[in-house]
Coordinates of C-alpha atoms in Angstrom, one line a residue:
Chain W
M1 CA 133.6 148.2 41.8
T2 CA 134.5 146.7 45.0
H3 CA 138.3 146.6 45.3
M4 CA 138.1 145.9 48.8
T5 CA 140.8 143.2 48.9
D6 CA 144.4 144.1 49.9
T7 CA 146.6 144.7 47.0
A8 CA 149.6 142.7 48.5
P9 CA 151.8 141.1 45.8
A10 CA 151.8 137.5 45.3
P11 CA 154.4 135.9 47.7
G12 CA 156.6 134.9 44.9
A13 CA 156.8 138.2 43.4
A14 CA 159.6 139.6 45.5
S15 CA 161.8 136.6 45.4
R16 CA 161.4 136.5 41.7
R17 CA 162.8 140.1 41.4
T18 CA 165.7 139.3 43.7
A19 CA 166.5 136.2 41.5
H20 CA 166.9 138.5 38.5
T21 CA 169.1 141.0 40.3
P22 CA 172.6 140.0 40.0
D23 CA 174.0 142.3 42.7
P24 CA 172.9 141.1 46.2
R25 CA 173.8 144.5 47.8
A26 CA 171.3 146.2 45.5
A27 CA 168.7 143.7 46.4
R28 CA 169.3 144.3 50.1
A29 CA 168.9 147.9 49.4
A30 CA 165.8 147.6 47.7
R31 CA 164.5 145.2 50.4
R32 CA 165.4 147.8 52.9
R33 CA 163.7 150.5 51.1
R34 CA 160.6 148.4 51.1
T35 CA 160.7 147.8 54.7
L36 CA 161.3 151.4 55.4
H37 CA 158.3 152.4 53.2
W38 CA 156.2 149.8 55.0
I39 CA 157.1 151.2 58.4
A40 CA 156.4 154.8 57.2
V41 CA 153.1 153.9 55.7
H42 CA 151.8 152.0 58.8
A43 CA 153.2 154.7 61.1
L44 CA 151.1 157.4 59.2
G45 CA 148.3 155.0 59.3
I46 CA 148.4 154.7 63.2
A47 CA 148.7 158.3 63.6
A48 CA 145.6 158.8 61.3
A49 CA 143.7 156.0 63.1
A50 CA 144.4 157.8 66.5
F51 CA 142.6 161.0 65.1
F52 CA 139.6 158.9 64.2
V53 CA 139.4 156.4 67.0
L54 CA 140.6 158.5 70.1
P55 CA 137.4 160.6 70.3
F56 CA 135.3 157.4 70.7
V57 CA 137.8 156.2 73.3
F58 CA 137.6 159.4 75.4
V59 CA 133.8 159.5 75.1
V60 CA 133.5 156.0 76.4
L61 CA 136.1 156.6 79.2
T62 CA 134.1 159.7 80.3
A63 CA 130.8 157.9 80.1
L64 CA 132.5 155.6 82.9
M65 CA 133.4 158.5 85.2
T66 CA 131.8 159.8 88.3
D67 CA 130.2 163.1 88.0
N68 CA 132.9 164.7 90.1
Q69 CA 135.7 163.0 88.1
A70 CA 134.4 164.1 84.8
L71 CA 135.1 167.7 85.8
T72 CA 138.7 167.0 86.6
R73 CA 141.4 166.6 83.9
S74 CA 142.1 162.9 84.6
L75 CA 141.5 160.6 81.8
W76 CA 141.1 157.1 83.2
P77 CA 138.0 156.4 85.2
H78 CA 138.5 155.4 88.9
P79 CA 136.1 153.8 89.9
F80 CA 134.4 152.6 86.8
A81 CA 130.8 154.1 87.2
W82 CA 128.9 151.6 85.2
S83 CA 125.7 152.9 86.7
N84 CA 125.8 155.9 84.5
F85 CA 124.3 153.8 81.7
R86 CA 121.6 152.7 84.1
T87 CA 121.0 156.2 85.1
V88 CA 120.5 157.4 81.5
W89 CA 118.4 154.6 80.6
D90 CA 116.1 155.2 83.5
T91 CA 115.9 158.9 82.7
P92 CA 112.1 159.8 82.2
G93 CA 111.5 160.0 78.5
F94 CA 114.7 158.1 77.4
L95 CA 112.9 154.9 76.3
T96 CA 110.0 156.9 74.7
W97 CA 112.6 158.7 72.5
W98 CA 114.2 155.4 71.7
R99 CA 111.0 154.0 70.6
N100 CA 110.0 157.1 68.6
T101 CA 113.3 157.0 66.8
L102 CA 112.9 153.4 66.0
V103 CA 109.4 154.0 64.7
Y104 CA 110.5 157.1 62.6
S105 CA 113.4 155.2 61.2
V106 CA 111.8 151.8 60.3
A107 CA 108.6 153.5 59.0
G108 CA 110.7 156.0 57.0
T109 CA 112.9 153.3 55.6
V110 CA 110.1 151.0 54.5
L111 CA 108.1 153.8 53.0
T112 CA 111.0 155.4 51.2
V113 CA 112.3 152.2 49.6
V114 CA 108.9 151.0 48.4
S115 CA 108.0 154.3 47.0
S116 CA 111.4 155.0 45.3
L117 CA 111.9 151.6 43.7
P118 CA 109.3 152.0 40.8
V119 CA 110.6 155.6 40.2
A120 CA 114.2 154.5 40.0
Y121 CA 113.2 151.6 37.8
A122 CA 111.4 153.9 35.4
L123 CA 114.3 156.3 35.3
A124 CA 116.7 153.5 34.5
R125 CA 114.8 151.5 32.1
F126 CA 112.0 153.4 30.4
R127 CA 112.7 155.7 27.5
F128 CA 110.3 158.6 27.5
R129 CA 110.3 162.3 26.7
G130 CA 111.6 164.4 29.6
R131 CA 113.4 161.7 31.3
N132 CA 116.6 163.7 31.6
L133 CA 114.6 166.7 32.8
V134 CA 113.0 164.4 35.6
M135 CA 116.7 163.2 36.6
V136 CA 117.7 166.8 36.8
L137 CA 114.8 167.7 38.9
V138 CA 115.6 164.6 41.3
I139 CA 119.2 165.7 41.8
S140 CA 118.2 169.3 42.4
T141 CA 115.8 168.2 45.2
M142 CA 118.5 165.9 46.5
M143 CA 120.8 168.9 46.9
L144 CA 118.2 171.2 48.3
P145 CA 118.8 172.2 52.0
P146 CA 115.5 171.3 53.9
Q147 CA 115.4 174.7 55.3
V148 CA 114.5 176.4 51.9
V149 CA 110.9 175.0 52.0
I150 CA 110.4 174.5 55.7
I151 CA 108.2 177.6 56.4
P152 CA 105.4 176.7 54.0
M153 CA 105.7 173.0 55.0
Y154 CA 105.5 173.8 58.7
L155 CA 102.4 176.0 58.1
F156 CA 100.9 173.2 56.0
W157 CA 101.4 170.5 58.5
T158 CA 100.6 172.4 61.7
K159 CA 98.0 175.1 60.7
Q160 CA 96.1 173.0 58.3
L161 CA 96.5 169.6 59.3
H162 CA 97.2 170.2 63.0
M163 CA 100.0 167.7 63.3
D164 CA 102.1 169.7 65.6
G165 CA 103.9 167.7 68.2
T166 CA 104.0 164.4 66.2
L167 CA 106.4 162.8 63.8
W168 CA 103.8 162.2 61.0
P169 CA 104.8 165.3 59.1
L170 CA 108.3 163.6 58.7
I171 CA 106.9 160.2 58.1
I172 CA 104.1 160.8 55.6
P173 CA 106.3 162.4 52.8
M174 CA 108.5 159.5 52.8
A175 CA 105.7 157.6 51.0
F176 CA 106.4 159.8 47.9
G177 CA 109.9 158.8 47.0
D178 CA 113.2 160.2 48.3
A179 CA 115.5 161.9 45.7
F180 CA 118.7 160.4 47.1
T181 CA 117.3 156.8 47.3
I182 CA 116.0 157.2 43.7
F183 CA 119.3 158.3 42.5
L184 CA 121.3 155.6 44.2
L185 CA 118.9 152.8 43.1
R186 CA 119.0 154.0 39.6
Q187 CA 122.7 154.0 39.6
F188 CA 122.7 150.4 40.6
L189 CA 120.0 149.4 38.1
L190 CA 122.0 150.9 35.3
T191 CA 124.6 148.3 36.0
I192 CA 122.2 145.3 35.4
P193 CA 122.2 144.2 31.8
K194 CA 119.0 144.8 29.9
E195 CA 118.9 141.1 28.7
Y196 CA 117.6 140.0 32.2
T197 CA 114.5 142.1 32.0
E198 CA 114.0 141.4 28.2
A199 CA 114.0 137.7 28.8
A200 CA 111.3 138.2 31.5
K201 CA 109.3 140.4 29.1
V202 CA 109.5 137.7 26.3
D203 CA 108.0 135.3 28.9
G204 CA 105.2 137.5 29.2
C205 CA 105.9 139.3 32.5
G206 CA 104.5 142.8 32.9
E207 CA 106.8 145.7 34.1
L208 CA 105.5 145.5 37.7
R209 CA 106.2 141.8 37.8
T210 CA 109.5 142.0 36.2
L211 CA 110.6 144.5 38.7
L212 CA 109.3 142.6 41.7
T213 CA 110.4 139.1 40.6
V214 CA 113.6 139.7 38.5
I215 CA 115.0 143.0 39.5
V216 CA 114.5 143.1 43.4
P217 CA 116.0 139.7 44.1
M218 CA 119.0 140.8 41.9
I219 CA 119.6 144.1 43.6
R220 CA 119.1 143.0 47.1
P221 CA 122.4 144.3 48.2
A222 CA 121.5 147.7 46.6
I223 CA 118.2 147.7 48.5
A224 CA 120.2 146.9 51.7
A225 CA 122.5 149.9 51.1
V226 CA 119.8 152.5 50.5
A227 CA 117.7 151.2 53.3
L228 CA 120.7 151.5 55.7
F229 CA 121.2 155.1 54.4
Q230 CA 117.7 156.1 54.8
F231 CA 117.5 154.4 58.4
F232 CA 120.4 156.5 59.5
A233 CA 119.2 159.7 57.9
C234 CA 116.2 159.3 60.1
W235 CA 118.0 158.1 63.2
N236 CA 120.4 161.0 62.8
D237 CA 117.7 163.6 61.9
Y238 CA 117.8 166.5 64.2
F239 CA 116.2 169.4 62.1
G240 CA 112.9 167.4 61.4
P241 CA 112.2 166.6 64.9
Q242 CA 113.1 170.0 66.2
I243 CA 110.6 171.6 63.9
Y244 CA 107.7 169.3 64.3
A245 CA 108.2 167.5 67.6
S246 CA 109.8 170.0 69.9
S247 CA 106.5 171.2 71.5
N248 CA 105.8 167.7 72.7
P249 CA 108.6 165.8 74.7
A250 CA 106.7 162.6 74.2
A251 CA 107.3 162.8 70.5
W252 CA 111.0 163.6 70.7
T253 CA 113.7 161.3 69.2
L254 CA 117.0 160.4 70.5
S255 CA 119.0 162.9 68.4
Y256 CA 116.7 165.7 69.5
G257 CA 116.5 164.6 73.1
L258 CA 120.2 164.1 73.6
E259 CA 121.0 167.6 74.4
S260 CA 118.6 167.3 77.5
F261 CA 121.3 165.2 79.4
K262 CA 123.3 168.4 80.1
G263 CA 122.0 168.6 83.7
A264 CA 120.2 171.5 85.4
H265 CA 123.1 173.6 86.7
H266 CA 126.2 172.5 84.9
T267 CA 127.0 170.0 82.2
N268 CA 127.0 166.4 83.6
W269 CA 129.6 165.3 81.0
N270 CA 129.6 161.6 82.3
L271 CA 126.0 161.3 81.8
T272 CA 125.9 163.2 78.5
M273 CA 128.7 160.9 77.2
A274 CA 126.9 157.8 78.5
A275 CA 123.8 159.0 76.5
T276 CA 126.0 159.7 73.4
V277 CA 127.4 156.3 73.6
L278 CA 123.9 154.8 73.8
V279 CA 122.8 156.8 70.7
M280 CA 125.9 155.9 68.6
A281 CA 125.9 152.3 69.6
P282 CA 123.1 151.0 67.4
V283 CA 124.6 152.7 64.5
I284 CA 128.0 151.0 65.1
V285 CA 126.5 147.6 65.8
V286 CA 124.5 147.7 62.5
F287 CA 127.6 149.0 60.6
F288 CA 129.6 146.0 61.7
F289 CA 126.6 143.6 60.2
A290 CA 126.3 145.3 57.1
Q291 CA 129.7 146.8 56.2
K292 CA 129.7 145.7 52.6
A293 CA 126.4 147.2 51.8
F294 CA 127.4 150.6 53.2
I295 CA 130.7 150.8 51.4
E296 CA 129.1 149.6 48.1
G297 CA 126.5 152.4 48.4
V298 CA 129.0 155.1 49.3
T299 CA 131.2 154.1 46.3
L300 CA 128.2 154.2 43.9
T301 CA 127.3 157.8 44.9
G302 CA 130.6 159.1 43.6
V303 CA 131.9 156.7 41.0
K304 CA 130.5 156.1 37.5
G305 CA 128.2 153.2 37.6
Chain I
M1 CA 100.5 162.8 13.0
S2 CA 97.3 161.1 11.7
A3 CA 99.6 158.6 9.8
V4 CA 100.4 156.8 13.1
H5 CA 98.8 153.4 12.9
P6 CA 96.1 153.0 15.6
V7 CA 97.6 150.0 17.0
L8 CA 101.0 151.7 17.5
R9 CA 99.1 154.7 19.0
A10 CA 97.3 152.5 21.6
R11 CA 100.7 151.0 22.5
R12 CA 102.0 154.4 23.0
R13 CA 99.3 155.5 25.2
K14 CA 99.5 152.3 27.3
E15 CA 103.3 153.1 27.7
A16 CA 102.7 156.7 28.7
L17 CA 100.3 155.5 31.3
R18 CA 102.7 152.9 32.6
N19 CA 105.5 155.5 32.8
L20 CA 103.2 157.8 34.6
A21 CA 102.1 155.1 37.1
F22 CA 105.7 154.2 38.0
L23 CA 106.7 157.8 38.4
S24 CA 103.6 158.7 40.2
P25 CA 105.1 158.6 43.9
W26 CA 107.8 161.1 42.8
I27 CA 105.5 163.3 40.7
I28 CA 103.1 163.7 43.6
G29 CA 105.9 164.3 46.0
F30 CA 107.7 166.7 43.9
A31 CA 104.5 168.7 43.4
V32 CA 103.3 168.7 47.0
F33 CA 106.6 168.8 48.9
F34 CA 108.7 170.9 46.4
V35 CA 106.9 172.9 43.9
Y36 CA 104.0 174.2 46.1
P37 CA 106.3 175.0 49.2
L38 CA 108.9 176.7 46.8
L39 CA 106.2 178.9 45.3
S40 CA 104.8 179.7 48.8
T41 CA 108.2 180.6 50.1
V42 CA 108.4 183.1 47.1
Y43 CA 104.9 184.4 48.2
F44 CA 105.7 184.7 51.7
S45 CA 108.9 186.5 51.0
F46 CA 106.7 189.6 50.0
M47 CA 104.3 189.2 52.9
H48 CA 104.3 190.2 56.5
Y49 CA 103.2 187.0 58.3
N50 CA 103.6 186.0 62.0
G51 CA 101.5 182.9 61.9
F52 CA 98.4 184.3 63.7
N53 CA 97.2 187.4 61.8
P54 CA 96.5 186.9 58.1
P55 CA 99.4 187.6 55.9
T56 CA 99.6 191.2 54.5
W57 CA 101.5 192.5 51.4
T58 CA 104.8 194.3 52.3
G59 CA 106.5 194.3 49.0
G60 CA 110.3 194.3 49.1
R61 CA 110.4 195.2 52.8
N62 CA 111.4 191.7 54.1
W63 CA 114.1 191.7 51.5
S64 CA 115.6 195.2 52.5
Y65 CA 115.2 194.1 56.2
V66 CA 117.3 191.0 55.7
F67 CA 120.0 192.5 53.7
T68 CA 120.4 196.0 55.4
Q69 CA 119.1 195.7 59.0
Y70 CA 118.9 192.0 60.2
P71 CA 122.2 191.9 62.1
L72 CA 122.8 188.2 61.6
F73 CA 122.5 187.8 57.8
W74 CA 125.9 189.0 56.7
P75 CA 128.0 187.3 59.5
A76 CA 126.1 184.1 58.6
L77 CA 126.9 184.5 54.9
R78 CA 130.6 185.4 55.7
N79 CA 130.8 182.2 58.0
T80 CA 129.2 180.1 55.4
L81 CA 131.8 181.2 52.8
W82 CA 134.6 180.8 55.3
L83 CA 133.4 177.2 56.0
V84 CA 133.0 176.4 52.3
V85 CA 136.5 177.5 51.3
V86 CA 138.4 176.1 54.2
T87 CA 136.4 173.0 55.0
V88 CA 136.1 172.0 51.5
T89 CA 139.6 172.4 50.7
L90 CA 140.7 170.5 53.8
R91 CA 138.2 167.8 53.2
V92 CA 139.4 167.2 49.7
V93 CA 143.0 167.2 50.5
F94 CA 142.7 165.2 53.8
G95 CA 140.2 162.8 52.1
L96 CA 142.5 162.1 49.2
G97 CA 145.4 161.7 51.6
I98 CA 143.6 159.2 53.7
G99 CA 142.3 157.5 50.4
L100 CA 146.0 157.2 49.2
L101 CA 147.3 156.0 52.6
I102 CA 144.6 153.2 52.7
T103 CA 145.6 152.0 49.3
K104 CA 149.2 151.6 50.4
I105 CA 148.6 150.0 53.8
R106 CA 149.3 146.2 53.6
T107 CA 148.9 144.9 57.0
G108 CA 145.6 145.2 58.8
A109 CA 144.2 147.2 56.0
G110 CA 140.6 146.1 57.0
L111 CA 141.0 147.4 60.6
F112 CA 142.4 150.8 59.4
R113 CA 139.6 151.1 56.8
T114 CA 136.9 150.6 59.5
A115 CA 138.6 153.0 61.9
F116 CA 138.7 155.8 59.2
Y117 CA 135.2 155.1 58.2
L118 CA 133.4 154.7 61.4
P119 CA 133.2 158.4 62.6
Y120 CA 131.2 159.1 59.4
L121 CA 128.4 157.1 60.7
A122 CA 128.3 158.9 64.1
P123 CA 125.0 160.8 64.6
P124 CA 125.8 164.6 64.0
V125 CA 124.2 165.5 67.5
A126 CA 126.2 163.0 69.3
A127 CA 129.5 163.7 67.3
T128 CA 129.1 167.3 68.1
M129 CA 128.5 166.9 71.8
A130 CA 131.5 164.5 71.9
F131 CA 133.6 167.3 70.2
V132 CA 132.3 170.0 72.5
F133 CA 133.4 167.9 75.4
L134 CA 136.8 166.8 73.8
L135 CA 137.6 170.4 73.0
N136 CA 136.3 171.8 76.3
P137 CA 139.1 174.4 77.0
G138 CA 139.1 173.6 80.9
T139 CA 138.5 170.0 81.3
G140 CA 138.7 168.5 77.8
P141 CA 141.3 165.8 77.1
V142 CA 142.4 167.5 73.9
N143 CA 143.8 170.6 75.6
H144 CA 145.0 168.3 78.3
L145 CA 147.1 166.5 75.9
L146 CA 148.2 169.8 73.9
G147 CA 149.1 171.4 77.1
G148 CA 151.1 168.3 78.1
I149 CA 153.4 168.6 75.2
G150 CA 153.8 172.3 75.6
L151 CA 151.5 173.4 72.7
P152 CA 148.9 176.3 72.8
T153 CA 145.6 175.4 74.4
P154 CA 142.9 177.3 72.4
G155 CA 139.3 178.0 73.6
W156 CA 137.9 176.1 70.6
F157 CA 134.1 176.3 70.6
T158 CA 134.2 179.1 73.1
D159 CA 136.5 181.4 71.2
P160 CA 135.2 183.1 68.2
H161 CA 138.5 182.7 66.4
W162 CA 138.8 179.0 67.1
S163 CA 135.1 177.9 66.7
K164 CA 135.2 177.6 63.0
P165 CA 138.5 175.5 63.0
A166 CA 136.8 173.4 65.7
L167 CA 133.8 172.9 63.3
T168 CA 136.2 172.0 60.5
T169 CA 138.0 169.5 62.7
L170 CA 134.7 167.9 63.4
A171 CA 133.9 167.8 59.7
L172 CA 137.3 166.3 58.9
W173 CA 136.7 163.5 61.5
G174 CA 133.7 162.3 59.5
I175 CA 135.4 162.0 56.3
G176 CA 134.9 158.2 55.8
D177 CA 132.5 158.6 52.8
L178 CA 135.1 160.6 50.9
M179 CA 137.9 158.2 51.8
V180 CA 136.0 155.3 50.4
I181 CA 135.1 157.2 47.1
F182 CA 138.8 158.2 46.6
M183 CA 139.8 154.8 47.4
A184 CA 137.6 153.3 44.6
A185 CA 138.7 155.8 42.2
L186 CA 142.5 155.4 43.0
L187 CA 142.2 151.7 42.6
D188 CA 140.6 152.3 39.2
V189 CA 143.7 154.1 37.7
P190 CA 145.1 151.8 35.2
K191 CA 148.3 150.1 36.4
E192 CA 150.0 150.4 33.1
Q193 CA 150.0 154.0 33.2
Y194 CA 152.2 153.8 36.4
E195 CA 154.5 151.4 34.9
A196 CA 154.9 153.5 31.7
A197 CA 155.5 156.5 33.8
E198 CA 158.2 154.7 36.0
L199 CA 159.9 153.6 32.7
D200 CA 160.2 157.2 31.8
G201 CA 161.9 157.9 35.1
A202 CA 159.1 159.6 36.7
G203 CA 159.3 159.7 40.6
R204 CA 156.7 159.5 43.2
W205 CA 155.5 163.0 42.8
A206 CA 155.6 163.0 39.1
R207 CA 153.6 159.8 39.0
F208 CA 151.0 161.4 41.3
R209 CA 150.9 164.7 39.4
Y210 CA 150.8 163.2 35.8
V211 CA 149.1 159.9 36.3
T212 CA 147.0 159.9 39.6
L213 CA 145.6 163.4 39.5
P214 CA 144.2 163.4 35.7
N215 CA 142.7 160.0 36.3
I216 CA 140.8 160.9 39.5
S217 CA 140.0 164.6 38.5
P218 CA 136.2 164.0 37.9
I219 CA 136.1 162.6 41.5
V220 CA 138.0 165.5 42.9
M221 CA 135.4 167.7 41.2
F222 CA 132.7 165.6 42.5
A223 CA 134.1 166.0 46.2
V224 CA 134.5 169.7 45.8
V225 CA 131.0 170.3 44.7
T226 CA 129.2 167.9 47.0
G227 CA 131.3 169.4 49.7
V228 CA 130.3 172.9 48.9
I229 CA 126.6 171.8 49.0
Q230 CA 127.0 170.0 52.2
T231 CA 128.8 172.8 54.0
M232 CA 126.2 175.3 52.8
Q233 CA 123.6 173.2 54.6
Y234 CA 125.6 172.9 57.7
Y235 CA 123.0 173.2 60.4
T236 CA 123.0 170.6 63.3
Q237 CA 126.8 170.8 64.0
P238 CA 127.1 174.5 64.4
L239 CA 123.7 174.9 66.2
V240 CA 124.3 172.1 68.7
A241 CA 128.0 173.3 69.2
G242 CA 126.9 176.8 70.0
K243 CA 124.1 175.8 72.2
V244 CA 126.1 173.2 74.3
A245 CA 129.3 175.4 74.5
S246 CA 127.3 178.4 75.7
G247 CA 125.8 176.3 78.4
V248 CA 122.1 176.6 77.5
I249 CA 120.4 173.8 79.2
G250 CA 118.9 171.2 76.8
N251 CA 115.7 171.8 74.8
S252 CA 113.9 173.7 77.4
G253 CA 113.1 176.3 74.7
Q254 CA 115.4 178.7 76.5
Q255 CA 116.7 181.2 73.9
F256 CA 120.4 181.1 73.4
E257 CA 122.7 183.5 71.8
P258 CA 122.6 182.6 68.1
G259 CA 126.0 181.7 66.7
Y260 CA 127.7 181.5 70.1
P261 CA 130.5 182.7 70.5
D262 CA 130.0 186.2 68.9
K263 CA 128.1 185.0 65.9
S264 CA 131.0 182.9 64.8
T265 CA 129.0 179.6 64.3
L266 CA 126.0 181.1 62.5
T267 CA 125.2 179.7 59.2
L268 CA 122.5 180.4 56.7
P269 CA 120.0 177.6 57.5
Q270 CA 120.1 178.6 61.2
L271 CA 118.8 182.0 60.1
V272 CA 115.8 180.5 58.7
Y273 CA 115.2 178.8 62.1
N274 CA 115.9 181.9 63.9
L275 CA 113.7 184.3 61.9
G276 CA 110.8 181.8 61.4
F277 CA 110.6 179.7 64.6
Q278 CA 112.1 182.1 67.2
R279 CA 111.0 185.5 66.0
F280 CA 107.9 184.5 64.0
D281 CA 108.9 186.6 61.1
Y282 CA 108.0 184.0 58.4
G283 CA 108.3 186.5 55.6
S284 CA 111.9 187.4 56.3
A285 CA 112.6 183.7 57.1
C286 CA 111.5 183.0 53.4
V287 CA 113.8 185.6 52.1
V288 CA 116.9 183.9 53.7
A289 CA 115.5 180.4 52.4
L290 CA 115.4 181.7 48.9
V291 CA 119.0 183.0 49.2
L292 CA 120.0 179.5 50.4
F293 CA 118.0 178.2 47.5
V294 CA 119.8 180.1 44.9
L295 CA 123.2 179.3 46.1
A296 CA 122.4 175.7 46.4
M297 CA 121.0 175.5 42.8
V298 CA 124.0 177.4 41.4
F299 CA 126.4 174.7 42.8
T300 CA 124.1 171.8 41.8
A301 CA 124.2 173.2 38.3
L302 CA 128.0 172.9 38.5
L303 CA 127.7 169.3 39.7
M304 CA 125.6 168.4 36.8
R305 CA 128.2 169.5 34.4
R306 CA 129.6 166.7 32.3
R307 CA 133.0 166.9 33.8
S308 CA 132.0 165.9 37.3
G309 CA 131.1 162.3 36.2
F310 CA 128.0 162.5 38.4
L311 CA 125.3 162.1 35.9
T312 CA 126.2 158.9 34.0
A313 CA 125.5 158.5 30.3
E314 CA 123.5 155.3 30.4
D315 CA 123.4 154.6 26.6

């Protein structure tokens, strides 16, 4: 599944081929072709990398400019206004939004994983009538735009339960399984040979104990992957907080509050970009610690397990 | 029926209870957060309801209002179709290209892969704000660079003809997930098939056309259908782009021109918000929600076809 290693040929491969080629001129031509190919591929790679990386570079550079300079066309900050980050950090509300986002993301992730795991296990291991139907329904809800059911959900949470201005309407549903998490965990579980769980059953383990003591330790990378996906889904969520929290700035999240840095009369691009950096940074830091889990998870969404 | 042994029957009942227990979080969630609101959406679509007075029956009036009088519906549907066709096509072509490129890169492959992948993780609001800044026609660095080499400098998010291409560029920037999926599929193509094709004298293009493509076609199908579904749900990016580019200040609740500039960034999910939460016409919002539902389900049905390789046969 993870062919992450480079596919460079063994060091001897090239020389072996040369040894079999009687004509040294042909060998030189072949080598030159390979060199040209190497250069072309890497040049293309650098051009593509520029497209993906330069936006980050410009955002950081602008985050370091003074207010006046950000409105000019110059690209390099002079002087470096490191205080922008301080200003954003000290903005009233920013720390509250940070805390709300963290609470939403952590609670959402824990609840989602805990409630989705048994469902995924049942769908991967138990045989029962209607299992395929359940799978089809899970995938259908996974593909459903959240806007489809938002009107009755909003009325339910705010008119009946009076939870307007809080993040509870977003957190509570996570205790009832999430379709994408169930789908992904099931894909992982299908790759684990049945023999492992059967052995536990012979030893007298019940299904729940088998799940917790045999399966969970085996699929730790999978759990890490789905937990990360869920964490970032909450971290990045804009629509949910916009619907339920917008009436109460004390309940805003970073994604929702970010727009407020535009300034009162014109866009303070330097502060806006400094805030953008501060919202993106945790995502990028976590990615560097958990690269493998991410990539495995993404691969499994699209490739047969 | 009565011939089933009592012990066997007891075991079956126990198994059924166990299945139910394991599935219960999802069953409850499905009933409360999917079936109930979906039926309510259908119900409200025939009601006049503003959240204050009790709902009253209006028959098909919400439906005819949305389809014939609501001035934003058809532009939003047209924009959604535009984005689906153009963005999905480009995403698949570009994603496959980047996937192919990364499998060919020998030196520093890990670095390149990280660079291509990282934007996929950027929070959509942050990415959109960054792009509105980068593509700002007056002070943004992109037009600065384009102008510097003598290319045209479009208005991007402020020009109705360029706002959708700008959104597409933003979508292409976050293509990391597709790149990874294509890369895994490309590395799974059996090497022998390439060698056999080469012996038959197939050139680069022929090898791609007759070996690579047939082998990865289920993944291409997967990318197309998930791309369609994602693009149909496009909400945060077009909304934030329209708001920020039009100069509306923050989340002050200030009304902004929906789909700025000139309705060009409106998508269907935004209409649900506009009708329900800005105009308090919950009935009409439910009509748009149901249109969105039907579209999403049509494409989900396509995705679950065998050929897409999405639902795996587990036996």
